[in-house]
Every structure is written in C-alpha cells, then in structure tokens.
C-alpha cells in the first residue's frame, strides 16, 4: 500500500520530519505549523528519530521514549491480552493490505509507523450491523516488561451501539495504534484507561473516521505510567456525524501524561465537544494537552467547542495547554476554544470550611468535584467506581506528603 501524502513525497530534497519544502524550490524547509498539513507514511524509514525540536515532539521527554524509536520486534508475550464481550462480537486477524485495516489509519510519527510494520496481523474487533451491546467489550492489556507493538482495529458497523474499553496495567515500552471506524448511524464509545506501573512508557495513536449520522465518544483516562502519550485524531466525515472527546489525567511526582487531540470537521452539519481535565501533584508532575480543531471548507453548519482545564495541587507541578482552531468556511453554527490552569479556588475552600468541613476534606471534595464530570461520562458503572477509587488513592498520597 503506497502512501499518497508521505514524508517521502513532500519534496525531492532530503526529508525532514515535521517540515515541508519552500515553494521557491530552493530546497530549504520551514516547520509544518498547521495540523492538517502534517505528513504521514507507512514506512518507518521516512521518519527520522525525534529530537524534541519538532512541533509534535517539543513538549515530550524524548529520552524516555527512545526504546520506541527502534524498528525491531520485541519478544512475544510482553503484553498479556484478554478480551471479553457480548455474544456476536467478531474477532479476526488482519494482515497488512486486508481491509478494513488501513482504511483510516495513517502513521504520523516514527513509533506509530514502527507499530504498523511490526504488527503483522492486527486484531479486529467488529460490532455487527444493528447490534446493541448493553455490556462493554473489555480489552485487558497487562505488560510484563519489554518492548511491544500493537495495531488494533475497532469497527462499529452500521446502526450498531457499543462500548469498547482498553485497560492497561503492568509495565512495558509500548507503541500502540488504534484504528477506529464508525459506520453510518452507529454509536461507539471507546475508553482507554492507562493504569500502568511507574516505569511504563506508552505512546499511542488513535485515529478514527465517523460516518453519516454516527457518533463517536472517545475517552482517555491516564493515571499510571512514567510517560504516557495518547493522541486521538477524529475525522467527522459524514453529514450529521458527532464526536465527543473527553480526557482525564492525574499526574503524580515525576509523571508525564500527554494528549494531542485533533478533530477534523469534514462533513456538513457535524458537531464536536472536546473537554480534557487534569490534576497535578508532586515535584515534576507534568501534563501536556494540545487541541487542534479544523473546520473544513465543506463543513457547513458545524458546531464545535474544545476546552482544557487543569488543577495544580502542589508546587513543582506544571500543566501545558495549547488550543488551536482553524476555520475554512464562514457558514458555521458556532466554534470556540478555552483553556484554564490554576490552583485551588480559595472561595470554594472558604465556603466549605465555613460550613465546618476541615481543610483536607474540603480540598478532597473540590478535586473530586472537578474530575467527576469526566468520570461520569463513561457510563460503565464498574469502571467509574474503579476510577473514583483511583482518585481517592491519589488524594491520599497528597495528604500523606
């Protein structure tokens, strides 16, 4: 399968990841600043190893991700995988070139291209047309240590309704691709939960296409891991399609939790809602959120909004938040973005303390209230209970400092 917009094809001059040639033909390069112009390739050799100067890597601790920049197969069994789901769920293995693998996914960085190549047979999870699952499909992934690559395809056929949960634990250096296809009229929820051990490194690229009158709800929840980078990219291709992209992270001392979100309104009358929240505590706790929304020239009557909120609980923690919005048509219903990072609201704490609630308990209630909005969007009771318990564990760490 030959790429049509690969880095190789950007210019005849030497390739530079994240750059494009000048139109004057002088062979010089300028950085790609517009998210929609980012080049891609299925071939890992089209990408150089990131240095940290590239626009899509400059907020990431490159040194810790270096094991994911080597194009070599890891040992078998590094990730123990278990799948549970309702009767009727279709599971297959897809070699390169067998549809629907590659229908949507386009690697945009080196770890993603390596994962595409190294996963010779990608697992497919298919929800049949018209199926309505009341129980979630759960994919449990437990790392046992070492290097691992994965490319997973999730396909919701027409007018189906289902939830798929990816649950990561243990430890690994894991490069992961998740290809999501939501056919016309389908409603799919994908939840990815990262509760890795402290030494785990996880770089994951989720790419989705949503068909006519279909809905994708995508939720990223990151608590564990040394470096976790989960980047969702969603194309609203069909008329009337909708995306709800939510995220929750709780970064502890020394953790780096990152998401770069891209929402492309391509079809008419599409709608999008993006909301990511994070809490940070401890020395060198860090979160990074970059949100890019593109409303294309044909995306008339679009309604889109993105926001990022960060709550810094202790000294030494840092949250980086960068919202971006591109609009290529004047015929929209609405579009906007917002970002806010701050410490506890003194008025909220005073209000609770004035009613006899001790300061530690007041702080706990404020954090729970701040993060609960995302947890309650998941709609899977057992998972919601697990995440509320995880938040309580993190708050207990803070109280014990």
Short mmCIF file of C-alpha atoms in Angstrom, two decimals:
data_model
loop_
_atom_site.label_atom_id
_atom_site.label_comp_id
_atom_site.label_asym_id
_atom_site.label_seq_id
_atom_site.Cartn_x
_atom_site.Cartn_y
_atom_site.Cartn_z
CA UNK A 1 0.00 0.00 0.00
CA UNK A 2 1.74 3.17 -1.13
CA UNK A 3 1.16 6.40 0.80
CA UNK A 4 -0.17 9.38 -1.12
CA UNK A 5 0.94 12.06 1.31
CA UNK A 6 4.06 10.55 2.78
CA UNK A 7 7.04 12.44 4.04
CA UNK A 8 8.94 11.00 1.05
CA UNK A 9 6.59 12.86 -1.31
CA UNK A 10 6.77 16.24 0.38
CA UNK A 11 9.84 17.34 -1.54
CA UNK A 12 12.67 15.93 -3.60
CA UNK A 13 15.20 17.43 -1.20
CA UNK A 14 16.39 15.47 1.88
CA UNK A 15 13.47 14.59 4.15
CA UNK A 16 12.93 16.45 7.40
CA UNK A 17 10.20 15.13 9.74
CA UNK A 18 7.57 17.71 10.54
CA UNK A 19 8.73 20.04 7.77
CA UNK A 20 7.72 20.95 4.25
CA UNK A 21 9.61 22.36 1.30
CA UNK A 22 9.54 26.01 0.35
CA UNK A 23 7.56 26.67 -2.81
CA UNK A 24 10.52 28.55 -4.29
CA UNK A 25 12.26 25.22 -4.89
CA UNK A 26 15.36 26.28 -3.01
CA UNK A 27 15.39 23.05 -1.03
CA UNK A 28 15.06 24.80 2.33
CA UNK A 29 12.47 23.82 4.92
CA UNK A 30 10.00 25.52 7.20
CA UNK A 31 8.25 23.72 10.06
CA UNK A 32 4.73 22.41 9.49
CA UNK A 33 2.60 24.55 11.79
CA UNK A 34 -0.88 23.65 10.50
CA UNK A 35 -2.12 20.36 11.96
CA UNK A 36 -3.88 19.35 8.75
CA UNK A 37 -0.63 19.58 6.77
CA UNK A 38 1.26 17.06 8.86
CA UNK A 39 2.83 14.42 6.58
CA UNK A 40 2.50 10.67 7.08
CA UNK A 41 4.00 7.43 5.89
CA UNK A 42 3.56 3.68 6.40
CA UNK A 43 7.33 3.30 6.10
CA UNK A 44 9.33 3.91 9.32
CA UNK A 45 12.41 4.90 7.28
CA UNK A 46 10.51 8.00 6.12
CA UNK A 47 10.81 9.36 9.68
CA UNK A 48 13.94 10.39 11.49
CA UNK A 49 14.17 9.81 15.22
CA UNK A 50 12.61 12.77 17.06
CA UNK A 51 14.99 15.25 18.62
CA UNK A 52 12.46 17.27 20.61
CA UNK A 53 12.59 20.24 18.25
CA UNK A 54 9.71 19.01 16.08
CA UNK A 55 6.34 20.69 16.62
CA UNK A 56 4.68 17.41 17.66
CA UNK A 57 7.51 16.34 19.99
CA UNK A 58 8.75 19.52 21.65
CA UNK A 59 6.69 19.01 24.82
CA UNK A 60 7.59 15.31 25.21
CA UNK A 61 10.52 13.80 27.20
CA UNK A 62 12.25 12.25 24.19
CA UNK A 63 14.97 10.40 26.13
CA UNK A 64 12.42 8.19 27.90
CA UNK A 65 10.73 7.24 24.62
CA UNK A 66 13.92 6.21 22.78
CA UNK A 67 13.19 2.45 23.00
CA UNK A 68 10.12 3.12 20.82
CA UNK A 69 12.23 4.72 18.06
CA UNK A 70 13.98 1.45 17.11
CA UNK A 71 12.45 -0.61 14.31
CA UNK A 72 12.91 -4.05 15.77
CA UNK A 73 10.50 -6.67 17.02
CA UNK A 74 10.11 -7.14 20.74
CA UNK A 75 9.84 -10.56 22.37
CA UNK A 76 6.49 -12.33 22.25
CA UNK A 77 4.17 -12.17 25.23
CA UNK A 78 5.28 -8.79 26.57
CA UNK A 79 1.62 -7.76 26.71
CA UNK A 80 -0.86 -10.32 28.03
CA UNK A 81 -4.15 -9.65 26.26
CA UNK A 82 -7.62 -10.75 27.28
CA UNK A 83 -10.89 -9.86 25.51
CA UNK A 84 -14.35 -10.23 26.99
CA UNK A 85 -17.53 -9.14 25.25
CA UNK A 86 -21.10 -9.92 24.37
CA UNK A 87 -22.02 -12.80 22.11
CA UNK A 88 -21.80 -11.85 18.44
CA UNK A 89 -18.61 -9.80 18.72
CA UNK A 90 -16.46 -10.60 15.68
CA UNK A 91 -12.73 -11.12 16.21
CA UNK A 92 -10.27 -11.63 13.37
CA UNK A 93 -6.62 -11.04 12.47
CA UNK A 94 -5.82 -8.65 9.63
CA UNK A 95 -2.50 -8.79 7.73
CA UNK A 96 -1.29 -5.61 6.05
CA UNK A 97 -3.43 -4.98 2.96
CA UNK A 98 -6.55 -6.74 4.27
CA UNK A 99 -9.50 -4.39 4.84
CA UNK A 100 -10.58 -2.66 6.96
CA UNK A 101 -7.00 -2.35 8.24
CA UNK A 102 -5.56 0.84 6.77
CA UNK A 103 -8.92 2.28 5.75
CA UNK A 104 -8.48 5.15 8.21
CA UNK A 105 -5.07 4.91 9.83
CA UNK A 106 -2.09 6.97 8.60
CA UNK A 107 1.07 6.92 10.78
CA UNK A 108 2.26 10.46 11.51
CA UNK A 109 5.32 9.71 13.62
CA UNK A 110 8.05 7.11 13.98
CA UNK A 111 6.62 4.96 16.83
CA UNK A 112 3.29 4.74 15.01
CA UNK A 113 4.91 3.69 11.72
CA UNK A 114 7.02 1.07 13.52
CA UNK A 115 3.94 -0.31 15.29
CA UNK A 116 2.14 -0.54 11.91
CA UNK A 117 5.04 -2.52 10.44
CA UNK A 118 5.76 -4.75 13.42
CA UNK A 119 2.11 -5.78 13.93
CA UNK A 120 1.98 -8.24 11.04
CA UNK A 121 -1.55 -9.40 11.92
CA UNK A 122 -3.70 -6.73 13.51
CA UNK A 123 -6.57 -7.88 15.76
CA UNK A 124 -10.02 -6.73 14.62
CA UNK A 125 -12.95 -6.12 16.97
CA UNK A 126 -16.14 -5.75 14.91
CA UNK A 127 -19.58 -4.89 16.24
CA UNK A 128 -22.08 -6.29 13.71
CA UNK A 129 -24.60 -4.08 11.96
CA UNK A 130 -27.62 -3.32 14.10
CA UNK A 131 -26.16 -4.91 17.26
CA UNK A 132 -26.80 -3.15 20.57
CA UNK A 133 -24.49 -4.23 23.37
CA UNK A 134 -25.62 -3.44 26.92
CA UNK A 135 -22.30 -4.69 28.33
CA UNK A 136 -18.93 -3.30 27.26
CA UNK A 137 -16.27 -5.08 25.25
CA UNK A 138 -13.23 -5.08 27.57
CA UNK A 139 -9.69 -5.49 26.27
CA UNK A 140 -7.32 -6.09 29.20
CA UNK A 141 -3.64 -5.48 28.47
CA UNK A 142 -1.09 -6.36 31.16
CA UNK A 143 2.55 -5.55 30.47
CA UNK A 144 5.18 -7.96 31.76
CA UNK A 145 8.23 -5.86 30.81
CA UNK A 146 9.96 -5.25 27.49
CA UNK A 147 9.22 -3.72 24.10
CA UNK A 148 5.81 -4.28 22.49
CA UNK A 149 3.99 -3.05 19.38
CA UNK A 150 0.30 -3.19 18.53
CA UNK A 151 -2.14 -2.15 15.82
CA UNK A 152 -5.79 -2.75 16.72
CA UNK A 153 -8.83 -2.15 14.51
CA UNK A 154 -12.25 -1.40 16.03
CA UNK A 155 -15.16 -1.34 13.58
CA UNK A 156 -18.73 -0.46 14.51
CA UNK A 157 -20.91 -1.46 11.59
CA UNK A 158 -23.99 0.50 10.51
CA UNK A 159 -26.55 1.31 13.22
CA UNK A 160 -24.72 -0.63 15.93
CA UNK A 161 -24.30 0.58 19.51
CA UNK A 162 -21.42 -0.49 21.75
CA UNK A 163 -18.69 0.46 24.22
CA UNK A 164 -15.10 -0.78 23.96
CA UNK A 165 -12.72 -0.38 26.92
CA UNK A 166 -8.95 -0.75 26.70
CA UNK A 167 -7.45 -1.27 30.17
CA UNK A 168 -3.65 -1.08 30.55
CA UNK A 169 -1.74 -2.30 33.62
CA UNK A 170 1.71 -3.67 34.42
CA UNK A 171 4.81 -2.36 32.70
CA UNK A 172 6.16 -2.20 29.14
CA UNK A 173 7.60 0.06 26.50
CA UNK A 174 4.52 0.04 24.31
CA UNK A 175 3.92 1.62 20.89
CA UNK A 176 0.25 1.26 20.04
CA UNK A 177 -2.07 2.16 17.18
CA UNK A 178 -5.86 2.02 17.49
CA UNK A 179 -7.82 2.38 14.24
CA UNK A 180 -11.49 3.22 14.79
CA UNK A 181 -14.18 3.04 12.09
CA UNK A 182 -17.72 4.17 12.93
CA UNK A 183 -20.10 3.34 10.09
CA UNK A 184 -23.27 5.27 9.21
CA UNK A 185 -25.76 5.52 12.05
CA UNK A 186 -23.55 3.74 14.58
CA UNK A 187 -22.85 4.90 18.12
CA UNK A 188 -19.48 3.82 19.51
CA UNK A 189 -17.77 4.66 22.77
CA UNK A 190 -14.06 3.92 23.12
CA UNK A 191 -12.47 4.28 26.55
CA UNK A 192 -8.72 3.83 27.02
CA UNK A 193 -7.51 3.59 30.63
CA UNK A 194 -3.81 3.81 31.50
CA UNK A 195 -3.04 2.47 34.97
CA UNK A 196 0.50 1.36 34.22
CA UNK A 197 3.26 0.86 36.76
CA UNK A 198 5.52 3.86 37.35
CA UNK A 199 8.25 2.72 34.94
CA UNK A 200 5.99 2.09 31.92
CA UNK A 201 6.29 4.10 28.69
CA UNK A 202 3.27 4.21 26.39
CA UNK A 203 2.90 6.07 23.07
CA UNK A 204 -0.48 5.51 21.46
CA UNK A 205 -2.08 6.93 18.33
CA UNK A 206 -5.87 6.62 17.98
CA UNK A 207 -7.29 7.54 14.58
CA UNK A 208 -11.00 7.45 13.79
CA UNK A 209 -13.44 8.18 10.99
CA UNK A 210 -17.14 8.77 11.76
CA UNK A 211 -19.81 8.20 9.11
CA UNK A 212 -23.17 9.79 8.35
CA UNK A 213 -25.38 10.41 11.41
CA UNK A 214 -22.94 8.41 13.53
CA UNK A 215 -21.42 9.27 16.92
CA UNK A 216 -18.06 8.51 18.49
CA UNK A 217 -17.48 9.14 22.17
CA UNK A 218 -13.78 8.80 22.93
CA UNK A 219 -12.42 9.00 26.49
CA UNK A 220 -8.77 8.95 27.59
CA UNK A 221 -8.05 8.25 31.28
CA UNK A 222 -4.41 8.31 32.39
CA UNK A 223 -3.27 7.69 35.96
CA UNK A 224 -0.23 5.41 35.84
CA UNK A 225 2.98 5.21 33.84
CA UNK A 226 6.20 7.18 33.68
CA UNK A 227 5.46 8.65 30.27
CA UNK A 228 2.03 8.20 28.68
CA UNK A 229 1.24 9.87 25.35
CA UNK A 230 -2.23 9.09 23.93
CA UNK A 231 -3.11 11.14 20.84
CA UNK A 232 -6.64 10.81 19.40
CA UNK A 233 -7.40 12.04 15.86
CA UNK A 234 -11.00 12.04 14.64
CA UNK A 235 -12.42 12.83 11.20
CA UNK A 236 -16.11 13.69 11.08
CA UNK A 237 -16.58 12.57 7.50
CA UNK A 238 -20.32 12.01 7.21
CA UNK A 239 -23.14 14.54 7.24
CA UNK A 240 -24.58 14.85 10.73
CA UNK A 241 -21.73 13.00 12.43
CA UNK A 242 -20.72 13.83 16.00
CA UNK A 243 -17.64 13.41 18.19
CA UNK A 244 -17.40 13.73 21.96
CA UNK A 245 -13.74 13.66 23.02
CA UNK A 246 -13.07 13.65 26.75
CA UNK A 247 -9.98 13.13 28.86
CA UNK A 248 -8.96 12.79 32.48
CA UNK A 249 -5.44 12.59 33.89
CA UNK A 250 -3.94 12.67 37.35
CA UNK A 251 -0.21 13.29 37.20
CA UNK A 252 1.87 12.40 40.23
CA UNK A 253 5.51 13.22 41.02
CA UNK A 254 7.76 12.55 38.03
CA UNK A 255 4.93 11.52 35.70
CA UNK A 256 4.41 12.93 32.19
CA UNK A 257 0.86 12.49 30.86
CA UNK A 258 0.14 13.89 27.41
CA UNK A 259 -2.61 14.05 24.80
CA UNK A 260 -2.57 15.79 21.44
CA UNK A 261 -6.14 15.89 20.15
CA UNK A 262 -7.14 16.52 16.53
CA UNK A 263 -10.77 16.94 15.48
CA UNK A 264 -11.41 17.44 11.75
CA UNK A 265 -14.90 18.56 10.77
CA UNK A 266 -15.08 17.40 7.16
CA UNK A 267 -18.78 16.75 6.51
CA UNK A 268 -21.71 19.11 6.75
CA UNK A 269 -23.78 19.64 9.91
CA UNK A 270 -21.21 17.96 12.14
CA UNK A 271 -20.73 18.67 15.83
CA UNK A 272 -17.89 18.21 18.27
CA UNK A 273 -17.36 18.58 22.01
CA UNK A 274 -13.83 18.31 23.44
CA UNK A 275 -13.15 18.52 27.18
CA UNK A 276 -9.96 17.37 28.91
CA UNK A 277 -9.25 17.82 32.62
CA UNK A 278 -6.16 17.08 34.66
CA UNK A 279 -5.00 17.29 38.25
CA UNK A 280 -1.31 17.50 39.12
CA UNK A 281 0.56 16.96 42.38
CA UNK A 282 4.18 16.41 43.34
CA UNK A 283 7.58 17.53 42.11
CA UNK A 284 7.94 17.47 38.32
CA UNK A 285 4.38 16.23 37.77
CA UNK A 286 3.53 17.28 34.24
CA UNK A 287 0.63 17.20 31.81
CA UNK A 288 0.52 18.32 28.20
CA UNK A 289 -2.65 18.94 26.21
CA UNK A 290 -2.67 20.20 22.64
CA UNK A 291 -6.07 20.54 20.98
CA UNK A 292 -6.42 21.13 17.25
CA UNK A 293 -9.80 21.63 15.59
CA UNK A 294 -10.13 22.05 11.83
CA UNK A 295 -13.47 23.07 10.30
CA UNK A 296 -13.03 22.30 6.63
CA UNK A 297 -14.32 24.20 3.63
CA UNK A 298 -17.26 21.79 3.16
CA UNK A 299 -18.14 21.54 6.85
CA UNK A 300 -21.08 23.95 6.71
CA UNK A 301 -23.44 24.34 9.69
CA UNK A 302 -20.79 22.94 12.04
CA UNK A 303 -20.90 23.36 15.81
CA UNK A 304 -17.64 22.76 17.67
CA UNK A 305 -16.08 23.58 21.04
CA UNK A 306 -12.91 22.45 22.82
CA UNK A 307 -11.70 23.14 26.35
CA UNK A 308 -8.92 22.10 28.69
CA UNK A 309 -8.97 22.61 32.47
CA UNK A 310 -6.03 21.89 34.79
CA UNK A 311 -5.90 21.92 38.59
CA UNK A 312 -2.40 22.28 40.07
CA UNK A 313 -2.35 20.92 43.61
CA UNK A 314 1.28 21.35 44.71
CA UNK A 315 4.41 23.34 44.00
CA UNK A 316 6.65 21.99 41.24
CA UNK A 317 3.85 20.65 39.03
CA UNK A 318 3.31 22.07 35.55
CA UNK A 319 0.49 21.86 33.01
CA UNK A 320 0.90 22.93 29.39
CA UNK A 321 -2.24 23.69 27.41
CA UNK A 322 -2.37 24.76 23.76
CA UNK A 323 -5.77 25.07 22.00
CA UNK A 324 -5.82 25.73 18.25
CA UNK A 325 -8.74 26.38 15.90
CA UNK A 326 -8.79 26.57 12.07
CA UNK A 327 -11.94 27.59 10.19
CA UNK A 328 -12.10 27.37 6.39
CA UNK A 329 -15.77 28.29 5.92
CA UNK A 330 -17.90 31.18 7.12
CA UNK A 331 -21.07 29.08 7.29
CA UNK A 332 -20.93 27.59 10.80
CA UNK A 333 -23.28 27.46 13.76
CA UNK A 334 -20.54 28.00 16.31
CA UNK A 335 -16.91 27.35 17.18
CA UNK A 336 -14.72 28.16 20.13
CA UNK A 337 -11.98 27.03 22.45
CA UNK A 338 -10.84 27.68 26.00
CA UNK A 339 -8.05 26.78 28.37
CA UNK A 340 -7.52 27.40 32.08
CA UNK A 341 -4.85 26.31 34.56
CA UNK A 342 -4.87 27.27 38.21
CA UNK A 343 -4.69 26.30 41.85
CA UNK A 344 -7.50 25.72 44.32
CA UNK A 345 -10.23 28.29 44.32
CA UNK A 346 -9.88 29.96 47.72
CA UNK A 347 -13.55 30.92 47.70
CA UNK A 348 -14.61 27.30 47.24
CA UNK A 349 -12.40 26.19 50.11
CA UNK A 350 -13.63 29.04 52.32
CA UNK A 351 -17.25 28.17 51.54
CA UNK A 352 -16.75 24.54 52.61
CA UNK A 353 -14.66 25.39 55.66
CA UNK A 354 -17.21 27.95 56.77
CA UNK A 355 -19.68 25.09 57.00
CA UNK A 356 -17.50 23.09 59.33
CA UNK A 357 -15.64 20.96 56.80
CA UNK A 358 -11.91 20.55 57.64
CA UNK A 359 -9.45 21.90 55.07
CA UNK A 360 -8.15 18.47 53.96
CA UNK A 361 -11.68 17.20 53.39
CA UNK A 362 -12.62 20.41 51.61
CA UNK A 363 -9.67 20.03 49.24
CA UNK A 364 -10.67 16.42 48.60
CA UNK A 365 -14.23 17.41 47.74
CA UNK A 366 -13.07 20.13 45.35
CA UNK A 367 -10.79 17.73 43.44
CA UNK A 368 -13.46 15.03 43.26
CA UNK A 369 -16.00 17.54 42.00
CA UNK A 370 -13.55 18.84 39.40
CA UNK A 371 -12.74 15.40 37.95
CA UNK A 372 -16.14 13.73 38.42
CA UNK A 373 -17.55 15.41 35.32
CA UNK A 374 -15.33 13.26 33.09
CA UNK A 375 -15.66 10.01 35.05
CA UNK A 376 -19.45 10.21 34.95
CA UNK A 377 -19.43 10.44 31.16
CA UNK A 378 -18.07 6.90 30.84
CA UNK A 379 -21.34 5.13 31.60
CA UNK A 380 -19.74 1.85 32.79
CA UNK A 381 -20.52 1.51 36.49
CA UNK A 382 -17.68 -0.81 37.47
CA UNK A 383 -15.11 1.32 35.65
CA UNK A 384 -16.47 4.54 37.12
CA UNK A 385 -16.20 3.06 40.61
CA UNK A 386 -12.62 1.96 39.91
CA UNK A 387 -11.63 5.44 38.73
CA UNK A 388 -13.20 7.21 41.69
CA UNK A 389 -11.24 4.83 43.93
CA UNK A 390 -8.07 5.68 41.98
CA UNK A 391 -8.67 9.40 42.51
CA UNK A 392 -9.10 8.76 46.25
CA UNK A 393 -5.76 6.89 46.25
CA UNK A 394 -4.04 9.84 44.59
CA UNK A 395 -5.56 12.28 47.08
CA UNK A 396 -4.40 10.09 49.94
CA UNK A 397 -0.85 10.36 48.59
CA UNK A 398 -1.13 14.14 48.63
CA UNK A 399 -2.49 14.15 52.17
CA UNK A 400 0.40 11.98 53.32
CA UNK A 401 3.15 14.22 51.91
#
